[in-house]
Coordinates of C-alpha atoms and ligand atoms in Angstrom, one line a residue:
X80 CA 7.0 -60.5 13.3
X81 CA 5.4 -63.8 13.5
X82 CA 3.4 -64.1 17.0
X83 CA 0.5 -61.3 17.1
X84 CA 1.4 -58.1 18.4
X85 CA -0.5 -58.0 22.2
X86 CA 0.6 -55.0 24.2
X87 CA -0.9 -54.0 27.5
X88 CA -1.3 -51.0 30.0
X89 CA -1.4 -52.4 33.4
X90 CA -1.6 -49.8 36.1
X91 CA -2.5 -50.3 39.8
X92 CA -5.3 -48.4 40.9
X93 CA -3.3 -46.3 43.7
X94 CA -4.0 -43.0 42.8
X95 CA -4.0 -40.5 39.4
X96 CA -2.7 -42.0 36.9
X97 CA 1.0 -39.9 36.2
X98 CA 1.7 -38.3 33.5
X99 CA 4.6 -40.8 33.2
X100 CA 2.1 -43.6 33.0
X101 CA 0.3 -42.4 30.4
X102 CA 3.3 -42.0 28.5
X103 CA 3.8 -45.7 28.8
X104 CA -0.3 -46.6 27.6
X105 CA 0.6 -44.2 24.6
X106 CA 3.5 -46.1 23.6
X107 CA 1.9 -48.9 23.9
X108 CA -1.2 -47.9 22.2
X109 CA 1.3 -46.6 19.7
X110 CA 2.7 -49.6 19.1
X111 CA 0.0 -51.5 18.9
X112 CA -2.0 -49.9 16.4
X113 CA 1.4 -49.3 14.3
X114 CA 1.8 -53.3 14.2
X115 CA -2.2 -53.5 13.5
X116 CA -1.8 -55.2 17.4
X117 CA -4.1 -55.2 20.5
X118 CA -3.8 -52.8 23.4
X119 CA -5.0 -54.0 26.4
X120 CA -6.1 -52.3 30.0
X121 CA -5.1 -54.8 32.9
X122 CA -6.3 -53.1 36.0
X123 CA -3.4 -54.9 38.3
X124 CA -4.7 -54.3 41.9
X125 CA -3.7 -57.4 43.9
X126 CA -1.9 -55.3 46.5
X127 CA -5.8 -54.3 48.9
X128 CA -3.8 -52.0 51.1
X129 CA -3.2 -49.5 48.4
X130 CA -6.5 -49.5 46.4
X131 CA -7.7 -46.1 46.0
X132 CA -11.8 -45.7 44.9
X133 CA -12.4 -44.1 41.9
X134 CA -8.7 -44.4 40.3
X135 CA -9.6 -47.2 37.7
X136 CA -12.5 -44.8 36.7
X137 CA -10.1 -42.0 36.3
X138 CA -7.3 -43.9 34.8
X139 CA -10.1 -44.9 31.8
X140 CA -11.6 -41.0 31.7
X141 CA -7.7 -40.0 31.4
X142 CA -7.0 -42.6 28.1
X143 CA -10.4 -41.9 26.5
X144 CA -9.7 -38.1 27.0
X145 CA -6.5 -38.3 24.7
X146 CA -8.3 -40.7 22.4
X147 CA -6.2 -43.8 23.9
X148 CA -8.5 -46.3 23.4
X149 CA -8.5 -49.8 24.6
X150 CA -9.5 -53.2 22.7
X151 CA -9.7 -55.2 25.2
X152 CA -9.8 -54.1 29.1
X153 CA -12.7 -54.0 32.2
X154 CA -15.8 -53.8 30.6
X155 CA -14.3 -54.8 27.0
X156 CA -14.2 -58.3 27.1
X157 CA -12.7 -60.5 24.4
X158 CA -11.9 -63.6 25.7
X159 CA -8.6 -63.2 27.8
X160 CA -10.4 -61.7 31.0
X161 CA -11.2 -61.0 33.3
X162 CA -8.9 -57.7 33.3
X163 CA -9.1 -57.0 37.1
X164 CA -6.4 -59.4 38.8
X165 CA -8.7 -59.1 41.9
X166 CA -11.5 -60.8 39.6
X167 CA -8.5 -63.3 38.8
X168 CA -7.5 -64.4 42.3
X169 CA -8.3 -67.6 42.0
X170 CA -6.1 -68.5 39.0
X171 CA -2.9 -67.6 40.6
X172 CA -2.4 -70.5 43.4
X173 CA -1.8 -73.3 40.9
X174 CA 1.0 -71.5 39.2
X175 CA 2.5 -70.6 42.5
X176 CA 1.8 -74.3 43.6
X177 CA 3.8 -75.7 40.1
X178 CA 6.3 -73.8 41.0
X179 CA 6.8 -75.4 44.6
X180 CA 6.7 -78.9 42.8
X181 CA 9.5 -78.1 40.3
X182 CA 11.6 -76.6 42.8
X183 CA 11.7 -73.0 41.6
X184 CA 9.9 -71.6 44.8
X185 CA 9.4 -72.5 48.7
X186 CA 7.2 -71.8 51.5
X187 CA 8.5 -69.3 54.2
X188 CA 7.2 -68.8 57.8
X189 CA 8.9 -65.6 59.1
X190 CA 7.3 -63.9 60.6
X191 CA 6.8 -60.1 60.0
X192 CA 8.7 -59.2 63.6
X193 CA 11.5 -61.9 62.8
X194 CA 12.6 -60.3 59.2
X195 CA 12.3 -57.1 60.7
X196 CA 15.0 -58.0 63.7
X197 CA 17.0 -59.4 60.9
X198 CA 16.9 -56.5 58.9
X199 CA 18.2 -54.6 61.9
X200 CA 20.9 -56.8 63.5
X201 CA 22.3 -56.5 59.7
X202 CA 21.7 -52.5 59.9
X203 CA 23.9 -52.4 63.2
X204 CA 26.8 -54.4 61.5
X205 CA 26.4 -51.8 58.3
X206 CA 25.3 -54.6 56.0
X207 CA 22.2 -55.3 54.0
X208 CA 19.7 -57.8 55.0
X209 CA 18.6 -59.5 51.9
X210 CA 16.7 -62.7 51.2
X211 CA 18.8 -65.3 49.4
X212 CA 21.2 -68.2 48.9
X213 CA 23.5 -66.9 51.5
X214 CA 20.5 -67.3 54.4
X215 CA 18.0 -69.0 53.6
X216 CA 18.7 -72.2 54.9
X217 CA 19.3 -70.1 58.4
X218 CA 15.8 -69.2 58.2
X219 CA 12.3 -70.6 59.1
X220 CA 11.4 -71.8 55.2
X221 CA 10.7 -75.3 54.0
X222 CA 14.3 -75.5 52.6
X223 CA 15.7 -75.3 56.2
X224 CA 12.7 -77.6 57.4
X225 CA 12.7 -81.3 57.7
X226 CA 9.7 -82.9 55.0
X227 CA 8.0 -83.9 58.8
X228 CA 8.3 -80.4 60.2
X229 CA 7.2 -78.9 57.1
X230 CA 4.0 -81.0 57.2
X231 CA 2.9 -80.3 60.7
X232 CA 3.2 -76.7 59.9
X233 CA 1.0 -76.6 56.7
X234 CA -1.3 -78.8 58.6
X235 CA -1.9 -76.4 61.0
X236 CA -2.4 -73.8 58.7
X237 CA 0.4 -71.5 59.4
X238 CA 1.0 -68.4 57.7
X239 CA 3.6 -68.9 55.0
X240 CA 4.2 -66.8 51.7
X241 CA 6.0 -68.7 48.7
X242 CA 9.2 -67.3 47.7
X243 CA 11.3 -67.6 44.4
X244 CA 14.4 -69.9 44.7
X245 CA 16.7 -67.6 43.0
X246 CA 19.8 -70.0 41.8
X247 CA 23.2 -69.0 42.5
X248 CA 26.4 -68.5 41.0
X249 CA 24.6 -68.0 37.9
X250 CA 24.5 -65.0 35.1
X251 CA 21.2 -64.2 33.4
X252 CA 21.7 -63.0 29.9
X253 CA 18.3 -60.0 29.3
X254 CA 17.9 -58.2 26.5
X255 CA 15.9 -54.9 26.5
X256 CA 14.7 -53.5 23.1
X257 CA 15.8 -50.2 24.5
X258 CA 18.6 -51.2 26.5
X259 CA 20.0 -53.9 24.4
X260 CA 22.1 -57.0 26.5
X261 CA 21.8 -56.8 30.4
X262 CA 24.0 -59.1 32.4
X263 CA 22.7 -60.4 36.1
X264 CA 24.8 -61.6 38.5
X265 CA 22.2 -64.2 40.4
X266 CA 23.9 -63.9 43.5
X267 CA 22.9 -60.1 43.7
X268 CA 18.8 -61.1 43.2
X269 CA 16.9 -61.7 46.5
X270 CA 14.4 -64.3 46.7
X271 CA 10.9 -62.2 45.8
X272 CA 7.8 -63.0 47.7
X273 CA 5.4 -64.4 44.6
X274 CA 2.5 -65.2 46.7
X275 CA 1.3 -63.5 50.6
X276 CA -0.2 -64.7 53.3
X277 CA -3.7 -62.9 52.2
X278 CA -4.1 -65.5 49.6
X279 CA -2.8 -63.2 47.2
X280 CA -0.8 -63.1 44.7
X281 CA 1.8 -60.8 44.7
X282 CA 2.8 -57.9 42.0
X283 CA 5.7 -60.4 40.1
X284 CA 3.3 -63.4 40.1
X285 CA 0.2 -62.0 38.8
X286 CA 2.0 -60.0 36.5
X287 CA 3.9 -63.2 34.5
X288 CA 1.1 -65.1 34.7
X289 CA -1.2 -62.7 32.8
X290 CA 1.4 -61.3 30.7
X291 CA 1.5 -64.9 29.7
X292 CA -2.5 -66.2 29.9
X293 CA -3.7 -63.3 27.8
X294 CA -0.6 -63.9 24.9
X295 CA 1.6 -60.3 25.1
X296 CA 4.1 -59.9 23.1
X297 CA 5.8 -57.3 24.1
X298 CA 5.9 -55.7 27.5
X299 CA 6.7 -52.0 27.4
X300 CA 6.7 -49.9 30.8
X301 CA 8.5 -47.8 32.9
X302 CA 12.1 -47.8 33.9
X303 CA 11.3 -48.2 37.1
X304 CA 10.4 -52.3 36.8
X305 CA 13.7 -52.7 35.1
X306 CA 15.2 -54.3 38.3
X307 CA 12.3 -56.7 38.1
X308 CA 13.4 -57.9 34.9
X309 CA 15.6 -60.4 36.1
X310 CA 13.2 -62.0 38.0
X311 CA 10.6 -62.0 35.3
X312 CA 12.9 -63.7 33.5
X313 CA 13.7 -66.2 35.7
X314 CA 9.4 -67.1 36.5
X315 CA 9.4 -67.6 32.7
X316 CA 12.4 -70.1 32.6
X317 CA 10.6 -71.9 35.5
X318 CA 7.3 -72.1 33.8
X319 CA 8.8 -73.4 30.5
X320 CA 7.0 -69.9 28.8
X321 CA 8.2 -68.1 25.7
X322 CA 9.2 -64.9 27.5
X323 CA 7.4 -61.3 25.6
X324 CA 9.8 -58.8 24.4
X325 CA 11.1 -56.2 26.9
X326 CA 10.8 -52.5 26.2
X327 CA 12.1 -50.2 29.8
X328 CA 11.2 -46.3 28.9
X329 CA 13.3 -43.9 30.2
X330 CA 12.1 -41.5 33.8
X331 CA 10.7 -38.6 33.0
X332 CA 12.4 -36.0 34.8
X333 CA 12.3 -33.0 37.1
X334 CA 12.5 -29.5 34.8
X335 CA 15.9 -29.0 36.5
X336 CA 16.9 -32.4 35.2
X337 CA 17.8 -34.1 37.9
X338 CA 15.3 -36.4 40.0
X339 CA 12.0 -38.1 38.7
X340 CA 9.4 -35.9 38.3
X341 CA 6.8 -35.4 40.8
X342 CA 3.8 -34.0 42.2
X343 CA 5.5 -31.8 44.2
X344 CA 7.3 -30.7 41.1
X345 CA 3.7 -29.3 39.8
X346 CA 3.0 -27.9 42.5
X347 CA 6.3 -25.8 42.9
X348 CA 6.1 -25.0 39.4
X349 CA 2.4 -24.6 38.8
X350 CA 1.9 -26.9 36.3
X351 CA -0.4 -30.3 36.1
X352 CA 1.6 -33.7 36.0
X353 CA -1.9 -35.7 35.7
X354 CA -4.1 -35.8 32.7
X355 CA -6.9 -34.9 34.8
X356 CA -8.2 -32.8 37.9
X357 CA -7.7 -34.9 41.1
X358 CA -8.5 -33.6 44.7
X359 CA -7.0 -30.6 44.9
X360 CA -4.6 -31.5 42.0
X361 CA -6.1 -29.7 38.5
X362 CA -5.2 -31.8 35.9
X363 CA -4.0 -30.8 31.7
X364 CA -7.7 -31.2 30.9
X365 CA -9.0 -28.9 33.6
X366 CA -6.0 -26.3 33.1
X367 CA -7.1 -25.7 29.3
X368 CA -4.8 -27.8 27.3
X369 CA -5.8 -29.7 24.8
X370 CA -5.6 -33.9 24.2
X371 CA -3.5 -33.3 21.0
X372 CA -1.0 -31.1 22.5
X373 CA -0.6 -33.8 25.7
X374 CA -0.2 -36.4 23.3
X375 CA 2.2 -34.6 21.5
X376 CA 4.1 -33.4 24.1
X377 CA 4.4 -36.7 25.6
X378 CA 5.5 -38.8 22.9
X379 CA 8.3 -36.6 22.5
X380 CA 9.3 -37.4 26.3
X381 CA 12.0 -40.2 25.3
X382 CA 11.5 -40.6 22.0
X383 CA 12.0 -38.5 18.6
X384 CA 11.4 -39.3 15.1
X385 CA 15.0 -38.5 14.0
X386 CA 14.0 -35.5 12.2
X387 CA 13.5 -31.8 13.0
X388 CA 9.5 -32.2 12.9
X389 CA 7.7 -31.5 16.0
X390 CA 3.9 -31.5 15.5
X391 CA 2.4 -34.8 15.6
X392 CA -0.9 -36.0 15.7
X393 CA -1.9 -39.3 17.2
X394 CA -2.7 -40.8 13.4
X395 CA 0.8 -40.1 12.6
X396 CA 3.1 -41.0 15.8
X397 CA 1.1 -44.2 14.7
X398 CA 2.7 -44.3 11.3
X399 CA 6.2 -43.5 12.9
X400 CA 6.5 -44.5 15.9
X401 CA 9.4 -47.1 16.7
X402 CA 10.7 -47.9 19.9
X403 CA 14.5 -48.2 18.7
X404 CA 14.3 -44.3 18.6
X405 CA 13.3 -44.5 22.7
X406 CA 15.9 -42.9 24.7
X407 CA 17.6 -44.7 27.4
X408 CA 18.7 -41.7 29.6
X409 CA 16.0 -39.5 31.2
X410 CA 13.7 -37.4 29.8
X411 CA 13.3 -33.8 31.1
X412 CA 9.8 -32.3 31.4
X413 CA 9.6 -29.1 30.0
X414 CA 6.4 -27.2 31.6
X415 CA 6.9 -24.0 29.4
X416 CA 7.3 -26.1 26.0
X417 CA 3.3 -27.8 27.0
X418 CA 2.6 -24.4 26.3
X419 CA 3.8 -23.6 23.2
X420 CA 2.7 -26.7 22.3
X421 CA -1.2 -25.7 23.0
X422 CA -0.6 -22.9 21.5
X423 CA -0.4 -24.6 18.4
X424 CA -3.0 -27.1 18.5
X425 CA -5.3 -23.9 19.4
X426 CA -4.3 -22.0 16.2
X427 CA -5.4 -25.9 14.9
X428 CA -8.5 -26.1 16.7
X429 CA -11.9 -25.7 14.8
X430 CA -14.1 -23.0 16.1
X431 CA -16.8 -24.5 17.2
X432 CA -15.0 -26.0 19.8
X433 CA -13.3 -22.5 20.7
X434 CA -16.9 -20.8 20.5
X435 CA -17.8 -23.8 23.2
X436 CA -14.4 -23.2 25.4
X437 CA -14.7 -19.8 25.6
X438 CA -18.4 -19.7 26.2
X439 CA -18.7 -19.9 30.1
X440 CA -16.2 -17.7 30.5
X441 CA -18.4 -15.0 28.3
X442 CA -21.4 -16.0 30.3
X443 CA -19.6 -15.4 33.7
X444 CA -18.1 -12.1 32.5
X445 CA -22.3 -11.1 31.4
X446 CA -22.9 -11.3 35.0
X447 CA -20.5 -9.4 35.9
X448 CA -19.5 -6.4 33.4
X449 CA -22.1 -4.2 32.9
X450 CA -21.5 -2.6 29.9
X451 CA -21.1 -5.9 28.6
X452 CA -23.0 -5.9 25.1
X453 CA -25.6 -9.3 25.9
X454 CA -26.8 -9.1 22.2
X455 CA -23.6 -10.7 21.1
X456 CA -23.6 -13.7 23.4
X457 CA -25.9 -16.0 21.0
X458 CA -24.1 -14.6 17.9
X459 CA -21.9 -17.3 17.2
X460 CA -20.3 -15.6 13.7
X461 CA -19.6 -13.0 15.6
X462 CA -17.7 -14.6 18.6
X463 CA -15.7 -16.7 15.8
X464 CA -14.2 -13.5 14.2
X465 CA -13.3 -12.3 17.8
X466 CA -11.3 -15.3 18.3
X467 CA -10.0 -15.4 14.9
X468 CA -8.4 -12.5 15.4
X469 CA -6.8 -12.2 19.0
X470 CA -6.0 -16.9 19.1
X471 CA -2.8 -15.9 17.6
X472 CA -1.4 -14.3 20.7
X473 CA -3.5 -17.2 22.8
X474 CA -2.2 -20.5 24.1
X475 CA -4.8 -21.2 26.5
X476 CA -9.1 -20.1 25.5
X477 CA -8.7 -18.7 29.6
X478 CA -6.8 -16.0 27.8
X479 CA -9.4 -15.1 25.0
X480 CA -11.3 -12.1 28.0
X481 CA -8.1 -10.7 28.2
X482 CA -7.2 -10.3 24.8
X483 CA -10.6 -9.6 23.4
X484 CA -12.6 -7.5 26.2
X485 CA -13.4 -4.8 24.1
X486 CA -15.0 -7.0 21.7
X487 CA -17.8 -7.4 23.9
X488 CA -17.7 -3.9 25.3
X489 CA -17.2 -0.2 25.2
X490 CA -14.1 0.9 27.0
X491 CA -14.9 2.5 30.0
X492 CA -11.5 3.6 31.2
X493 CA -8.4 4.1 29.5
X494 CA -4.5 3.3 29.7
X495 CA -3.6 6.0 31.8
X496 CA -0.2 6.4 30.6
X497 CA -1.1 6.0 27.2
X498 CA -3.4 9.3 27.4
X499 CA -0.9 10.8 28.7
X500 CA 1.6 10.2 25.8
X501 CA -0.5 10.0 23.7
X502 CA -3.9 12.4 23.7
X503 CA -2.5 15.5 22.3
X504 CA -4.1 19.4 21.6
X505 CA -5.2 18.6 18.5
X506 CA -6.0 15.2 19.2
X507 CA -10.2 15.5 20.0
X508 CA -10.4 17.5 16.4
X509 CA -8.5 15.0 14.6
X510 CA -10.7 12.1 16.2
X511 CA -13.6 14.2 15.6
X512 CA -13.1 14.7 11.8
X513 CA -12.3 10.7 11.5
X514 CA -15.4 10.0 13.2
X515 CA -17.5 12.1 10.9
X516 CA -15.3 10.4 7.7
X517 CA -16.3 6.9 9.7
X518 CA -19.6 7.9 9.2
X519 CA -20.0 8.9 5.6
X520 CA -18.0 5.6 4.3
X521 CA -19.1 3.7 1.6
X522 CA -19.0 0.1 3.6
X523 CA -17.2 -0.6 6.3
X524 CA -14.8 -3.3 5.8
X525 CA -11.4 -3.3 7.0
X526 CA -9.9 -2.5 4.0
X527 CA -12.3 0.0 3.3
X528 CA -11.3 1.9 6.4
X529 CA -8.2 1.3 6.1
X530 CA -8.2 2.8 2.7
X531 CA -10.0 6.2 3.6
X532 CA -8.4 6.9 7.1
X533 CA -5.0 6.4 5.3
X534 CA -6.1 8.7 2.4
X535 CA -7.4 11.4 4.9
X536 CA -4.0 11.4 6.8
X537 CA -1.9 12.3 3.9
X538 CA -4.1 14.6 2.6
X539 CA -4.1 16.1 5.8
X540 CA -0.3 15.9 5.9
X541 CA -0.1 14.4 9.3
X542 CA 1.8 11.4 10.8
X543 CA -0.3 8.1 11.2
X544 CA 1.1 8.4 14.7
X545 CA -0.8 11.1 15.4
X546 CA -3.9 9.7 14.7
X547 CA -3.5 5.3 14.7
X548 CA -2.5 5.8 18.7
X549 CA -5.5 7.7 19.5
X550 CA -7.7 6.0 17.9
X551 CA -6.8 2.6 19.2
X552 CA -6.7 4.1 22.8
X553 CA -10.6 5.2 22.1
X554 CA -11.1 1.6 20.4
X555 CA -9.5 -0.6 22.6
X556 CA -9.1 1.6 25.9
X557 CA -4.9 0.9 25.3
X558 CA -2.4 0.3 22.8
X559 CA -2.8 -3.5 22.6
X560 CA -5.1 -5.7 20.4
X561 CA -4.7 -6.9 16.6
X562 CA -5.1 -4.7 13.4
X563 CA -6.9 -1.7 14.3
X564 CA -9.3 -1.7 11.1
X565 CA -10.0 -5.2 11.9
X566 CA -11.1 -4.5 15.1
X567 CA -13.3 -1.4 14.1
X568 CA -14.9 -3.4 11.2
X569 CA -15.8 -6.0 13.1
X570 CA -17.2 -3.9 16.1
X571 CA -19.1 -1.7 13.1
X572 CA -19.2 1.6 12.3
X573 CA -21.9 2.7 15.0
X574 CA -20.3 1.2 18.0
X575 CA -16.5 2.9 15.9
X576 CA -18.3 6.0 16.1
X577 CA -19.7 5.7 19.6
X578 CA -16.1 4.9 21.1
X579 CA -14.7 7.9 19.5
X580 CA -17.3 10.3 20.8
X581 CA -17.2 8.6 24.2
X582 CA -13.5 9.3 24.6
X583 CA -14.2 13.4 23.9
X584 CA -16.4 13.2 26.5
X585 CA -14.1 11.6 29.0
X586 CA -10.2 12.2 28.2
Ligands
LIG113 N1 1.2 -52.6 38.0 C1 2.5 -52.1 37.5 C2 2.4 -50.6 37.6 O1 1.7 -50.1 38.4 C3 2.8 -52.6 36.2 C4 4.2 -52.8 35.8 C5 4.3 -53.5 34.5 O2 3.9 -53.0 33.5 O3 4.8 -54.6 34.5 O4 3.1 -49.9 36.9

């Protein structure tokens, strides 16, 4: 590759930033870093009507969250900003203007009302109303005006946007890194408003000239801008500029497969489709996933490496990454594989950052369970071995209370049903001799218990039924939890003994 790989991430600031979009910054950060490139953050809000407070904030929060970090962007300058098109307004005009001069764009008049009434006299006759070669020189532009007429009018300051002049009778030969060859019939474009009456530039306009004043190389974005291509194209032709590379990722699909995913679609199916919380909207972050499991998740939306391997980090999607492996077809969003894939990076995760996670939930439950043992709360050790041993059946820390409770506590009640199966005649004697063996035990590992309570059940000739079920009712108040000796070693042999001798005096 000889020209320097330049990517950018240029979302208008409308809203959340879609999990969709930040797909498209990670594959361009992706790319980037793989081609030892640039990935740049062009905040592209030209359009006033739809700017929404606080979005570029949140679009930067959502990036730095999954360690998508920008060279160069608002507030990271390096020469090619600013990255705000609104801080850029006034560089636009004079492209829009060169563009008059060559002949490659036009001023039009119409008003609002009179495109509108075109639009629906074309309606009535079942046809579509569309802006081209085959009307324009019907309507109120500078191509239908006389050089005099057209004068008088810019004189008096009319309103007027500038248009493309989209030739006709011609076929535009794209290519699409993803897509390969694209043919366009020109006869099919419509002539696309580069410049409003506001002074501002629109979408199209801003877009090429950036892409081209800050040198990127390759533009990679969302299938949705592929019917802008053509005209992209085109404003490159007409400026005489080496047009970047093309990349059009694939839509990233409803769970049912059909339709784009949206919002909506979270909300049906309870599950986040932004990065982070938003109004009422709880983001990944806020739901308890973890950046490497978005970031894996999403890479494989479109892409795959071409092998059976499904964990990546971000380090080594960099090493791999290509967009030739891209998808063109649509990519369906699979809400119950996010999970497994937090799962995993929880198993991953170091404890300290577990110990942290799980942390207010411990100091909310303190509040609120009584018998909850507060001794334990600063005892870090402690609350590590906890989650070392119930993670595995964990995908999210929100689960840890659930799985662990009796950690923290002395079971005060007890699986009905399992007493009922399970606490026999003979039970209380049996659970009265193990807690006297408990007590006499020479250490109290797991594998010492584990040892002696094994050894005193044969030589007792009884079942291990008979005696495991019991005692993990009176350790664990059911039938659940992770090896029982684990459990009663790490609670110690007091508390051990305590839960037996509570359950005697209750079941
Ligand atoms: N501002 C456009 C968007 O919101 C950018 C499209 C492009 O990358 O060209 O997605």
């Amino acid at each position: 590759m000889s020209k320097k790989v330049r990517v950018r991430f240029a979302p208008s600031p409308t809203g959340p930033l879609h999990i969709g979009g930040l797909r498209t910054a990670l594959f361009n950060y992706l790319f980037a870093k793989q081609n030892k490139g640039d990935f740049i953050l062009r905040i592209e809000d030209t359009d006033q009507n739809r700017y929404v407070e606080g979005a570029e904030a949140y679009i930067i929060d959502a990036l730095n969250w999954c360690g998508i970090f920008f060279d160069e962007g608002p507030g990271k300058e390096s020469g090619y900003g600013p990255y705000r098109q609104s801080e850029r307004q006034l560089i636009y005009r004079k492209y829009a203007d060169q563009l008059i001069e060559n002949g490659k764009a036009y001023y039009a008049f119409d008003s609002a009302e009179s495109l509108d009434s075109h639009r629906k006299d074309h309606e009535q006759k079942g046809k579509t109303f569309i802006y081209n070669w085959h009307n324009r020189l019907k309507l109120d532009n500078s191509l239908s005006l006389s050089p005099e007429e057209l004068e008088i009018r810019l004189a008096r300051e009319e309103n007027y946007v500038i248009r493309f002049y989209t030739p006709q009778d011609e076929v535009l030969h794209l290519t699409d890194i993803i897509r390969g060859n694209i043919q366009i019939d020109t006869n099919t474009l419509d002539d696309k408003v580069l410049f409003k009456s506001d002074g501002m530039p629109t979408y199209h306009l801003a877009n090429i000239v950036d892409d081209h004043l800050m040198e990127i190389s390759h533009v990679i974005r969302g299938e949705e801008w592929l019917p802008s291509l053509a005209l992209h194209h085109q404003l490159y032709d007409a400026f005489g500029w080496q047009a970047p590379e093309f990349a059009h990722l694939p839509l990233i699909m409803k769970p049912e497969g059909k339709g784009k995913l949206s919002k909506r679609d979270g909300e049906k199916g309870g599950f986040p489709v932004f990065p982070l919380s938003w109004g009422d909207s709880v983001g990944y972050k806020e739901a308890g996933y973890f950046p490497e499991a978005v970031v894996n998740f999403l890479a494989l939306l479109g892409w795959n490496p071409g092998t059976e391997q499904e964990f990546f980090k971000l380090e080594e999607l960099i090493e791999i990454f290509n967009l030739e492996r891209v998808h063109k077809s649509g990519a369906r969003f699979d809400p119950e594989k996010t999970k497994w894939y937090n799962h995993h990076y929880l198993q991953e995760q170091q404890d300290s950052i577990l110990i942290n996670a799980f942390r207010p939930i411990l100091l909310k439950k303190v509040a609120k369970e009584k018998a909850f043992d507060k001794s334990l709360l600063n005892n870090n050790d402690y609350i590590a071995s906890v989650i070392s041993l119930i993670k595995e059946r964990a995908s999210f820390v929100s689960e840890f209370w659930e799985l662990g409770n009796y950690f923290f506590q002395t079971p005060g009640t007890y699986n009905e049903k399992v007493v009922k199966k399970q606490w026999k005649e003979n039970t209380p004697s049996l659970l009265t001799k193990i807690a006297n063996l408990l007590e006499t035990l020479d250490g109290f590992s797991s594998s010492v218990i584990e040892e002696e309570v094994k050894k005193w059940i044969e030589d007792e000739q009884l079942t291990f039924g008979q005696v495991m079920a019991p005692l993990r009712l009176v350790m664990v108040g059911d039938l659940k939890g992770p090896h029982l000796f684990d459990i009663m070693a790490l609670v110690g042999r007091a508390e051990s003994v305590k839960r037996i001798r509570l359950a005697l005096d209750k079941l």
